């Protein structure tokens, strides 16, 4: 089954074309990274897939989007979750309360234990009662990840989920996300990143995007077995090789 299919997706904000004939199909269970220059349209694409554009942010959109083989408009609440680039914790709710929010919105019960369990998984066991301002940036991103996972979305859309983290925290998050993929807690996921290494470590496929108006210029399979991060934190040598290949290609695009 396809999780996401787009057919000749074009988008304009006013006179500016941002998406240019985006066509792809992602299978259920795949983890896909979008890699492309700043301002090319990656967040815009994710926001279209998340149903925010054109519903909340107006734009002219042409083309088709199917999620799980049904038109995007027919997707049921809770099936997809978009973790935005800006972060989305509510400042007046504790880490635990922020984690539970999605379940409350969907009207589901008995989510306190589940929220606690997820916060433990992301290494925040002792921080459940802290407010966002009492947490570091990396901790806030881990809460946002737990809050996204609690509804067990069939499709996870993440816009630069690990931006603004120091490199060690970022690498420990790569390990955590790999574990969540292995445990099937992250099912199908599409994420945006500026880090070539992050794309190579986490994704099964990488879509290399052009500058704006953005199109997919290469669909790169990543067939490196998991885990791709060794217990000492080093990356599998095949990851480094693929990252170097991509880096050379991206430099060639500029
Ligand atoms: N709501 C909007 N109204 C008008 N133009 C917009 C809107 N959102 C984005 N744009 C424009 O669309 C283009 C693509 O923006 P987008 O945020 O999708 O880029 P991006 O690839 O995510 O960039 P970055 O890597 O810097 O996050 C930019 O030129 C931006 O100015
Ligand atoms: Mg963006």
PDB file of C-alpha atoms and ligand atoms in Angstrom:
ATOM      1  CA  UNK A   1       0.000   0.000   0.000  1.00  0.00           C
ATOM      2  CA  UNK A   2       1.190   3.518  -0.731  1.00  0.00           C
ATOM      3  CA  UNK A   3       1.272   5.811   2.276  1.00  0.00           C
ATOM      4  CA  UNK A   4       1.716   9.008   0.268  1.00  0.00           C
ATOM      5  CA  UNK A   5       1.269   9.611  -3.439  1.00  0.00           C
ATOM      6  CA  UNK A   6       1.529  12.967  -5.149  1.00  0.00           C
ATOM      7  CA  UNK A   7       0.796  13.550  -8.807  1.00  0.00           C
ATOM      8  CA  UNK A   8       2.155  16.620 -10.527  1.00  0.00           C
ATOM      9  CA  UNK A   9       1.760  18.842  -7.474  1.00  0.00           C
ATOM     10  CA  UNK A  10       2.217  22.537  -8.252  1.00  0.00           C
ATOM     11  CA  UNK A  11       1.807  25.388  -5.797  1.00  0.00           C
ATOM     12  CA  UNK A  12       1.885  29.165  -6.012  1.00  0.00           C
ATOM     13  CA  UNK A  13       1.922  31.772  -3.241  1.00  0.00           C
ATOM     14  CA  UNK A  14       0.571  34.765  -5.214  1.00  0.00           C
ATOM     15  CA  UNK A  15       2.751  34.916  -8.327  1.00  0.00           C
ATOM     16  CA  UNK A  16       5.578  32.888  -6.835  1.00  0.00           C
ATOM     17  CA  UNK A  17       5.667  29.248  -7.855  1.00  0.00           C
ATOM     18  CA  UNK A  18       7.066  27.168  -4.991  1.00  0.00           C
ATOM     19  CA  UNK A  19       6.291  23.527  -5.925  1.00  0.00           C
ATOM     20  CA  UNK A  20       6.949  22.424  -9.479  1.00  0.00           C
ATOM     21  CA  UNK A  21       5.509  19.123 -10.630  1.00  0.00           C
ATOM     22  CA  UNK A  22       6.172  17.108  -7.464  1.00  0.00           C
ATOM     23  CA  UNK A  23       5.388  13.469  -8.218  1.00  0.00           C
ATOM     24  CA  UNK A  24       6.335  10.601  -5.929  1.00  0.00           C
ATOM     25  CA  UNK A  25       5.004   7.515  -4.171  1.00  0.00           C
ATOM     26  CA  UNK A  26       6.083   6.436  -0.698  1.00  0.00           C
ATOM     27  CA  UNK A  27       5.228   2.940   0.513  1.00  0.00           C
ATOM     28  CA  UNK A  28       3.842   2.183   3.949  1.00  0.00           C
ATOM     29  CA  UNK A  29       6.748   1.629   6.347  1.00  0.00           C
ATOM     30  CA  UNK A  30       9.242   3.819   4.481  1.00  0.00           C
ATOM     31  CA  UNK A  31      11.198   6.641   6.102  1.00  0.00           C
ATOM     32  CA  UNK A  32      11.906   9.386   3.577  1.00  0.00           C
ATOM     33  CA  UNK A  33      14.143  12.443   3.924  1.00  0.00           C
ATOM     34  CA  UNK A  34      13.728  15.640   1.919  1.00  0.00           C
ATOM     35  CA  UNK A  35      17.061  17.341   1.379  1.00  0.00           C
ATOM     36  CA  UNK A  36      17.192  20.689  -0.417  1.00  0.00           C
ATOM     37  CA  UNK A  37      18.411  24.285  -0.228  1.00  0.00           C
ATOM     38  CA  UNK A  38      16.897  26.783   2.186  1.00  0.00           C
ATOM     39  CA  UNK A  39      13.736  28.378   0.826  1.00  0.00           C
ATOM     40  CA  UNK A  40      13.184  25.744  -1.874  1.00  0.00           C
ATOM     41  CA  UNK A  41       9.747  24.679  -0.594  1.00  0.00           C
ATOM     42  CA  UNK A  42      10.306  21.702   1.742  1.00  0.00           C
ATOM     43  CA  UNK A  43       8.149  23.034   4.607  1.00  0.00           C
ATOM     44  CA  UNK A  44       5.517  24.068   2.081  1.00  0.00           C
ATOM     45  CA  UNK A  45       5.384  20.530   0.701  1.00  0.00           C
ATOM     46  CA  UNK A  46       5.059  19.038   4.191  1.00  0.00           C
ATOM     47  CA  UNK A  47       2.331  21.532   5.067  1.00  0.00           C
ATOM     48  CA  UNK A  48       0.397  20.531   1.966  1.00  0.00           C
ATOM     49  CA  UNK A  49       0.693  16.856   2.949  1.00  0.00           C
ATOM     50  CA  UNK A  50      -0.363  17.768   6.524  1.00  0.00           C
ATOM     51  CA  UNK A  51      -3.516  19.494   5.215  1.00  0.00           C
ATOM     52  CA  UNK A  52      -2.503  22.965   6.457  1.00  0.00           C
ATOM     53  CA  UNK A  53      -2.107  24.417   2.952  1.00  0.00           C
ATOM     54  CA  UNK A  54      -4.455  25.492   1.423  1.00  0.00           C
ATOM     55  CA  UNK A  55      -6.947  24.944   4.296  1.00  0.00           C
ATOM     56  CA  UNK A  56      -5.349  27.312   6.826  1.00  0.00           C
ATOM     57  CA  UNK A  57      -2.630  29.061   4.795  1.00  0.00           C
ATOM     58  CA  UNK A  58      -4.058  30.063   1.423  1.00  0.00           C
ATOM     59  CA  UNK A  59      -2.237  29.150  -1.790  1.00  0.00           C
ATOM     60  CA  UNK A  60      -3.115  27.987  -5.297  1.00  0.00           C
ATOM     61  CA  UNK A  61      -2.541  24.249  -5.407  1.00  0.00           C
ATOM     62  CA  UNK A  62      -2.844  22.021  -8.469  1.00  0.00           C
ATOM     63  CA  UNK A  63      -2.295  18.287  -8.690  1.00  0.00           C
ATOM     64  CA  UNK A  64      -3.266  15.363  -6.524  1.00  0.00           C
ATOM     65  CA  UNK A  65      -2.324  14.046  -3.084  1.00  0.00           C
ATOM     66  CA  UNK A  66      -3.386  10.633  -1.790  1.00  0.00           C
ATOM     67  CA  UNK A  67      -2.718   9.364   1.722  1.00  0.00           C
ATOM     68  CA  UNK A  68      -3.089   5.610   2.110  1.00  0.00           C
ATOM     69  CA  UNK A  69      -4.648   5.516  -1.355  1.00  0.00           C
ATOM     70  CA  UNK A  70      -7.472   7.952  -0.437  1.00  0.00           C
ATOM     71  CA  UNK A  71      -7.649  11.637  -1.368  1.00  0.00           C
ATOM     72  CA  UNK A  72      -5.988  13.843   1.257  1.00  0.00           C
ATOM     73  CA  UNK A  73      -9.313  15.496   2.201  1.00  0.00           C
ATOM     74  CA  UNK A  74     -10.710  12.127   3.359  1.00  0.00           C
ATOM     75  CA  UNK A  75      -7.890  11.385   5.842  1.00  0.00           C
ATOM     76  CA  UNK A  76      -9.239  10.765   9.340  1.00  0.00           C
ATOM     77  CA  UNK A  77      -8.114  12.881  12.300  1.00  0.00           C
ATOM     78  CA  UNK A  78      -5.097  11.432  14.099  1.00  0.00           C
ATOM     79  CA  UNK A  79      -3.835   9.410  11.124  1.00  0.00           C
ATOM     80  CA  UNK A  80      -1.166  11.984  10.359  1.00  0.00           C
ATOM     81  CA  UNK A  81       0.849  14.251  12.584  1.00  0.00           C
ATOM     82  CA  UNK A  82       2.993  17.179  11.565  1.00  0.00           C
ATOM     83  CA  UNK A  83       5.873  18.187  13.822  1.00  0.00           C
ATOM     84  CA  UNK A  84       6.540  21.754  12.727  1.00  0.00           C
ATOM     85  CA  UNK A  85       9.885  23.505  12.254  1.00  0.00           C
ATOM     86  CA  UNK A  86       8.998  26.103  14.909  1.00  0.00           C
ATOM     87  CA  UNK A  87       8.167  23.611  17.655  1.00  0.00           C
ATOM     88  CA  UNK A  88       4.689  23.511  19.052  1.00  0.00           C
ATOM     89  CA  UNK A  89       4.704  23.061  22.831  1.00  0.00           C
ATOM     90  CA  UNK A  90       2.186  25.050  24.848  1.00  0.00           C
ATOM     91  CA  UNK A  91       4.089  27.243  27.298  1.00  0.00           C
ATOM     92  CA  UNK A  92       1.606  26.824  30.170  1.00  0.00           C
ATOM     93  CA  UNK A  93       1.488  23.029  30.079  1.00  0.00           C
ATOM     94  CA  UNK A  94       4.063  20.725  31.629  1.00  0.00           C
ATOM     95  CA  UNK A  95       6.065  18.229  29.573  1.00  0.00           C
ATOM     96  CA  UNK A  96       3.574  15.534  30.587  1.00  0.00           C
ATOM     97  CA  UNK A  97       0.530  17.680  29.767  1.00  0.00           C
ATOM     98  CA  UNK A  98       2.024  18.671  26.407  1.00  0.00           C
ATOM     99  CA  UNK A  99       2.663  15.007  25.619  1.00  0.00           C
ATOM    100  CA  UNK A 100      -0.958  14.120  26.433  1.00  0.00           C
ATOM    101  CA  UNK A 101      -2.495  16.916  24.361  1.00  0.00           C
ATOM    102  CA  UNK A 102      -3.007  14.984  21.098  1.00  0.00           C
ATOM    103  CA  UNK A 103      -4.962  12.280  22.925  1.00  0.00           C
ATOM    104  CA  UNK A 104      -7.184  14.878  24.594  1.00  0.00           C
ATOM    105  CA  UNK A 105      -7.909  16.504  21.237  1.00  0.00           C
ATOM    106  CA  UNK A 106      -8.899  13.116  19.806  1.00  0.00           C
ATOM    107  CA  UNK A 107     -11.080  12.450  22.877  1.00  0.00           C
ATOM    108  CA  UNK A 108      -9.121   9.356  23.900  1.00  0.00           C
ATOM    109  CA  UNK A 109      -8.831   8.374  27.576  1.00  0.00           C
ATOM    110  CA  UNK A 110      -6.221   6.913  29.934  1.00  0.00           C
ATOM    111  CA  UNK A 111      -3.256   8.536  28.319  1.00  0.00           C
ATOM    112  CA  UNK A 112      -1.274   9.583  31.393  1.00  0.00           C
ATOM    113  CA  UNK A 113       0.656   6.325  31.693  1.00  0.00           C
ATOM    114  CA  UNK A 114       1.345   6.238  27.986  1.00  0.00           C
ATOM    115  CA  UNK A 115       2.646   9.808  28.075  1.00  0.00           C
ATOM    116  CA  UNK A 116       4.911   8.940  31.007  1.00  0.00           C
ATOM    117  CA  UNK A 117       6.196   5.877  29.169  1.00  0.00           C
ATOM    118  CA  UNK A 118       7.000   7.919  26.060  1.00  0.00           C
ATOM    119  CA  UNK A 119       8.766  10.619  28.058  1.00  0.00           C
ATOM    120  CA  UNK A 120      10.835   7.860  29.637  1.00  0.00           C
ATOM    121  CA  UNK A 121      11.680   6.517  26.166  1.00  0.00           C
ATOM    122  CA  UNK A 122      12.971   9.927  25.075  1.00  0.00           C
ATOM    123  CA  UNK A 123      15.076  10.141  28.250  1.00  0.00           C
ATOM    124  CA  UNK A 124      12.949  12.657  30.178  1.00  0.00           C
ATOM    125  CA  UNK A 125      11.754  10.521  33.043  1.00  0.00           C
ATOM    126  CA  UNK A 126      12.507  13.066  35.753  1.00  0.00           C
ATOM    127  CA  UNK A 127      11.195  16.053  33.790  1.00  0.00           C
ATOM    128  CA  UNK A 128       7.480  15.290  33.419  1.00  0.00           C
ATOM    129  CA  UNK A 129       6.369  18.210  35.603  1.00  0.00           C
ATOM    130  CA  UNK A 130       8.618  20.834  34.024  1.00  0.00           C
ATOM    131  CA  UNK A 131       7.231  23.651  31.874  1.00  0.00           C
ATOM    132  CA  UNK A 132       8.791  24.167  28.430  1.00  0.00           C
ATOM    133  CA  UNK A 133      10.761  27.216  29.657  1.00  0.00           C
ATOM    134  CA  UNK A 134      12.354  25.014  32.344  1.00  0.00           C
ATOM    135  CA  UNK A 135      13.709  22.610  29.721  1.00  0.00           C
ATOM    136  CA  UNK A 136      16.677  22.919  27.355  1.00  0.00           C
ATOM    137  CA  UNK A 137      16.088  23.223  23.587  1.00  0.00           C
ATOM    138  CA  UNK A 138      17.006  19.558  23.070  1.00  0.00           C
ATOM    139  CA  UNK A 139      14.645  18.475  25.854  1.00  0.00           C
ATOM    140  CA  UNK A 140      11.819  20.527  24.328  1.00  0.00           C
ATOM    141  CA  UNK A 141      12.361  18.795  20.999  1.00  0.00           C
ATOM    142  CA  UNK A 142      12.222  15.418  22.734  1.00  0.00           C
ATOM    143  CA  UNK A 143       8.925  16.383  24.395  1.00  0.00           C
ATOM    144  CA  UNK A 144       7.615  17.474  20.976  1.00  0.00           C
ATOM    145  CA  UNK A 145       8.633  14.075  19.576  1.00  0.00           C
ATOM    146  CA  UNK A 146       6.886  12.222  22.429  1.00  0.00           C
ATOM    147  CA  UNK A 147       3.802  14.415  21.929  1.00  0.00           C
ATOM    148  CA  UNK A 148       3.813  13.528  18.251  1.00  0.00           C
ATOM    149  CA  UNK A 149       4.196   9.788  18.856  1.00  0.00           C
ATOM    150  CA  UNK A 150       1.466   9.436  21.483  1.00  0.00           C
ATOM    151  CA  UNK A 151      -1.382   9.204  18.986  1.00  0.00           C
ATOM    152  CA  UNK A 152       0.595   6.557  17.045  1.00  0.00           C
ATOM    153  CA  UNK A 153       0.076   8.320  13.744  1.00  0.00           C
ATOM    154  CA  UNK A 154       0.171   6.122  10.656  1.00  0.00           C
ATOM    155  CA  UNK A 155       2.110   8.884   8.955  1.00  0.00           C
ATOM    156  CA  UNK A 156       4.560  11.168  10.682  1.00  0.00           C
ATOM    157  CA  UNK A 157       5.640  14.411   8.999  1.00  0.00           C
ATOM    158  CA  UNK A 158       8.603  16.099  10.669  1.00  0.00           C
ATOM    159  CA  UNK A 159      10.011  19.450   9.607  1.00  0.00           C
ATOM    160  CA  UNK A 160      13.628  19.691  10.752  1.00  0.00           C
ATOM    161  CA  UNK A 161      12.801  17.858  13.995  1.00  0.00           C
ATOM    162  CA  UNK A 162      16.384  18.011  15.254  1.00  0.00           C
ATOM    163  CA  UNK A 163      17.394  21.514  14.171  1.00  0.00           C
ATOM    164  CA  UNK A 164      19.033  23.665  16.878  1.00  0.00           C
ATOM    165  CA  UNK A 165      20.424  20.692  18.804  1.00  0.00           C
ATOM    166  CA  UNK A 166      24.105  20.407  19.633  1.00  0.00           C
ATOM    167  CA  UNK A 167      25.801  17.659  17.656  1.00  0.00           C
ATOM    168  CA  UNK A 168      25.996  15.138  20.529  1.00  0.00           C
ATOM    169  CA  UNK A 169      22.323  15.529  21.470  1.00  0.00           C
ATOM    170  CA  UNK A 170      21.439  15.305  17.789  1.00  0.00           C
ATOM    171  CA  UNK A 171      23.359  12.049  17.443  1.00  0.00           C
ATOM    172  CA  UNK A 172      21.685  10.579  20.528  1.00  0.00           C
ATOM    173  CA  UNK A 173      18.344  11.549  18.965  1.00  0.00           C
ATOM    174  CA  UNK A 174      19.352   9.676  15.791  1.00  0.00           C
ATOM    175  CA  UNK A 175      19.878   6.587  17.944  1.00  0.00           C
ATOM    176  CA  UNK A 176      16.533   7.116  19.656  1.00  0.00           C
ATOM    177  CA  UNK A 177      14.699   7.563  16.338  1.00  0.00           C
ATOM    178  CA  UNK A 178      16.375   4.413  14.941  1.00  0.00           C
ATOM    179  CA  UNK A 179      15.108   2.507  18.000  1.00  0.00           C
ATOM    180  CA  UNK A 180      11.608   3.928  17.528  1.00  0.00           C
ATOM    181  CA  UNK A 181      11.696   2.844  13.861  1.00  0.00           C
ATOM    182  CA  UNK A 182      12.843  -0.653  14.885  1.00  0.00           C
ATOM    183  CA  UNK A 183      10.088  -0.867  17.529  1.00  0.00           C
ATOM    184  CA  UNK A 184       7.520   0.215  14.905  1.00  0.00           C
ATOM    185  CA  UNK A 185       6.586   3.243  17.026  1.00  0.00           C
ATOM    186  CA  UNK A 186       7.585   5.333  14.042  1.00  0.00           C
ATOM    187  CA  UNK A 187       5.818   3.722  11.099  1.00  0.00           C
ATOM    188  CA  UNK A 188       5.860   5.730   7.885  1.00  0.00           C
ATOM    189  CA  UNK A 189       7.721   9.021   8.220  1.00  0.00           C
ATOM    190  CA  UNK A 190       8.631  11.902   5.921  1.00  0.00           C
ATOM    191  CA  UNK A 191      11.075  14.407   7.324  1.00  0.00           C
ATOM    192  CA  UNK A 192      12.960  17.505   6.239  1.00  0.00           C
ATOM    193  CA  UNK A 193      16.570  18.028   7.167  1.00  0.00           C
ATOM    194  CA  UNK A 194      19.572  20.118   6.155  1.00  0.00           C
ATOM    195  CA  UNK A 195      21.942  17.477   7.482  1.00  0.00           C
ATOM    196  CA  UNK A 196      23.139  15.020   4.853  1.00  0.00           C
ATOM    197  CA  UNK A 197      24.342  12.627   7.581  1.00  0.00           C
ATOM    198  CA  UNK A 198      20.956  12.741   9.320  1.00  0.00           C
ATOM    199  CA  UNK A 199      19.191  11.867   6.055  1.00  0.00           C
ATOM    200  CA  UNK A 200      21.556   8.968   5.441  1.00  0.00           C
ATOM    201  CA  UNK A 201      21.309   7.600   8.990  1.00  0.00           C
ATOM    202  CA  UNK A 202      17.530   7.790   9.359  1.00  0.00           C
ATOM    203  CA  UNK A 203      15.997   7.409   5.897  1.00  0.00           C
ATOM    204  CA  UNK A 204      15.313   4.500   3.569  1.00  0.00           C
ATOM    205  CA  UNK A 205      15.029   6.959   0.697  1.00  0.00           C
ATOM    206  CA  UNK A 206      16.276  10.482   0.148  1.00  0.00           C
ATOM    207  CA  UNK A 207      14.568  12.919  -2.187  1.00  0.00           C
ATOM    208  CA  UNK A 208      17.041  15.541  -3.340  1.00  0.00           C
ATOM    209  CA  UNK A 209      15.169  18.776  -4.092  1.00  0.00           C
ATOM    210  CA  UNK A 210      16.083  21.603  -6.470  1.00  0.00           C
ATOM    211  CA  UNK A 211      16.036  25.277  -5.545  1.00  0.00           C
ATOM    212  CA  UNK A 212      12.698  27.142  -5.697  1.00  0.00           C
ATOM    213  CA  UNK A 213      10.362  26.342  -7.435  1.00  0.00           C
ATOM    214  CA  UNK A 214      11.225  22.972  -6.069  1.00  0.00           C
ATOM    215  CA  UNK A 215      11.140  19.651  -7.870  1.00  0.00           C
ATOM    216  CA  UNK A 216      12.608  16.294  -6.992  1.00  0.00           C
ATOM    217  CA  UNK A 217      15.894  15.935  -8.821  1.00  0.00           C
ATOM    218  CA  UNK A 218      16.990  12.585  -7.438  1.00  0.00           C
ATOM    219  CA  UNK A 219      15.392   9.694  -5.550  1.00  0.00           C
ATOM    220  CA  UNK A 220      18.244   8.000  -3.697  1.00  0.00           C
ATOM    221  CA  UNK A 221      17.601   4.622  -2.025  1.00  0.00           C
ATOM    222  CA  UNK A 222      19.454   4.008   1.252  1.00  0.00           C
ATOM    223  CA  UNK A 223      19.933   0.283   1.565  1.00  0.00           C
ATOM    224  CA  UNK A 224      22.364   0.304   4.492  1.00  0.00           C
ATOM    225  CA  UNK A 225      21.255  -2.196   7.201  1.00  0.00           C
ATOM    226  CA  UNK A 226      20.223  -0.860  10.629  1.00  0.00           C
ATOM    227  CA  UNK A 227      21.504  -0.022  13.153  1.00  0.00           C
ATOM    228  CA  UNK A 228      23.589   2.484  11.240  1.00  0.00           C
ATOM    229  CA  UNK A 229      25.028   4.000  14.417  1.00  0.00           C
ATOM    230  CA  UNK A 230      27.403   1.773  16.369  1.00  0.00           C
ATOM    231  CA  UNK A 231      27.191   1.560  20.155  1.00  0.00           C
ATOM    232  CA  UNK A 232      30.221   3.876  20.429  1.00  0.00           C
ATOM    233  CA  UNK A 233      28.283   6.497  18.418  1.00  0.00           C
ATOM    234  CA  UNK A 234      30.298   6.070  15.198  1.00  0.00           C
ATOM    235  CA  UNK A 235      28.434   5.954  11.883  1.00  0.00           C
ATOM    236  CA  UNK A 236      28.550   2.876   9.676  1.00  0.00           C
ATOM    237  CA  UNK A 237      31.257   3.531   7.015  1.00  0.00           C
ATOM    238  CA  UNK A 238      28.672   3.014   4.235  1.00  0.00           C
ATOM    239  CA  UNK A 239      26.736   5.998   5.672  1.00  0.00           C
ATOM    240  CA  UNK A 240      29.806   8.197   5.365  1.00  0.00           C
ATOM    241  CA  UNK A 241      30.390   7.000   1.801  1.00  0.00           C
ATOM    242  CA  UNK A 242      26.814   7.797   0.762  1.00  0.00           C
ATOM    243  CA  UNK A 243      26.960  11.157   2.566  1.00  0.00           C
ATOM    244  CA  UNK A 244      30.095  12.061   0.587  1.00  0.00           C
ATOM    245  CA  UNK A 245      28.421  11.039  -2.673  1.00  0.00           C
ATOM    246  CA  UNK A 246      25.412  13.249  -1.869  1.00  0.00           C
ATOM    247  CA  UNK A 247      27.577  16.156  -0.737  1.00  0.00           C
ATOM    248  CA  UNK A 248      29.419  16.129  -4.089  1.00  0.00           C
ATOM    249  CA  UNK A 249      26.084  16.021  -5.982  1.00  0.00           C
ATOM    250  CA  UNK A 250      24.607  18.896  -3.941  1.00  0.00           C
ATOM    251  CA  UNK A 251      27.728  21.021  -4.525  1.00  0.00           C
ATOM    252  CA  UNK A 252      27.369  20.273  -8.227  1.00  0.00           C
ATOM    253  CA  UNK A 253      23.790  21.619  -8.147  1.00  0.00           C
ATOM    254  CA  UNK A 254      24.891  25.044  -6.890  1.00  0.00           C
TER     255      UNK A 254
HETATM  256  N1  LIG B   1       2.591  31.583   3.767  1.00  0.00           N
HETATM  257  C1  LIG B   1       3.418  31.989   2.779  1.00  0.00           C
HETATM  258  N2  LIG B   1       3.096  33.034   2.004  1.00  0.00           N
HETATM  259  C2  LIG B   1       3.905  33.449   1.006  1.00  0.00           C
HETATM  260  N3  LIG B   1       5.076  32.863   0.685  1.00  0.00           N
HETATM  261  C3  LIG B   1       5.453  31.815   1.450  1.00  0.00           C
HETATM  262  C4  LIG B   1       4.656  31.320   2.523  1.00  0.00           C
HETATM  263  N4  LIG B   1       5.297  30.260   3.089  1.00  0.00           N
HETATM  264  C5  LIG B   1       6.445  30.122   2.399  1.00  0.00           C
HETATM  265  N5  LIG B   1       6.541  31.035   1.406  1.00  0.00           N
HETATM  266  C6  LIG B   1       7.637  31.152   0.430  1.00  0.00           C
HETATM  267  O1  LIG B   1       7.786  29.894  -0.207  1.00  0.00           O
HETATM  268  C7  LIG B   1       9.155  29.600  -0.408  1.00  0.00           C
HETATM  269  C8  LIG B   1       9.482  28.249   0.213  1.00  0.00           C
HETATM  270  O2  LIG B   1       9.359  28.359   1.637  1.00  0.00           O
HETATM  271  P1  LIG B   1       9.534  27.092   2.585  1.00  0.00           P
HETATM  272  O3  LIG B   1       9.321  27.551   3.959  1.00  0.00           O
HETATM  273  O4  LIG B   1       8.692  26.002   2.077  1.00  0.00           O
HETATM  274  O5  LIG B   1      11.076  26.726   2.311  1.00  0.00           O
HETATM  275  P2  LIG B   1      12.006  25.605   2.997  1.00  0.00           P
HETATM  276  O6  LIG B   1      12.555  24.773   1.907  1.00  0.00           O
HETATM  277  O7  LIG B   1      11.265  24.936   4.079  1.00  0.00           O
HETATM  278  O8  LIG B   1      13.183  26.512   3.594  1.00  0.00           O
HETATM  279  P3  LIG B   1      14.072  26.270   4.933  1.00  0.00           P
HETATM  280  O9  LIG B   1      15.015  25.170   4.589  1.00  0.00           O
HETATM  281  O10 LIG B   1      14.772  27.585   5.086  1.00  0.00           O
HETATM  282  O11 LIG B   1      13.147  25.968   6.057  1.00  0.00           O
HETATM  283  C9  LIG B   1       9.937  30.773   0.151  1.00  0.00           C
HETATM  284  O12 LIG B   1      10.268  31.639  -0.912  1.00  0.00           O
HETATM  285  C10 LIG B   1       8.955  31.433   1.096  1.00  0.00           C
HETATM  286  O13 LIG B   1       9.185  32.821   1.154  1.00  0.00           O
HETATM  287 MG1  LIG B   2      11.463  24.886   6.141  1.00  0.00          MG
END
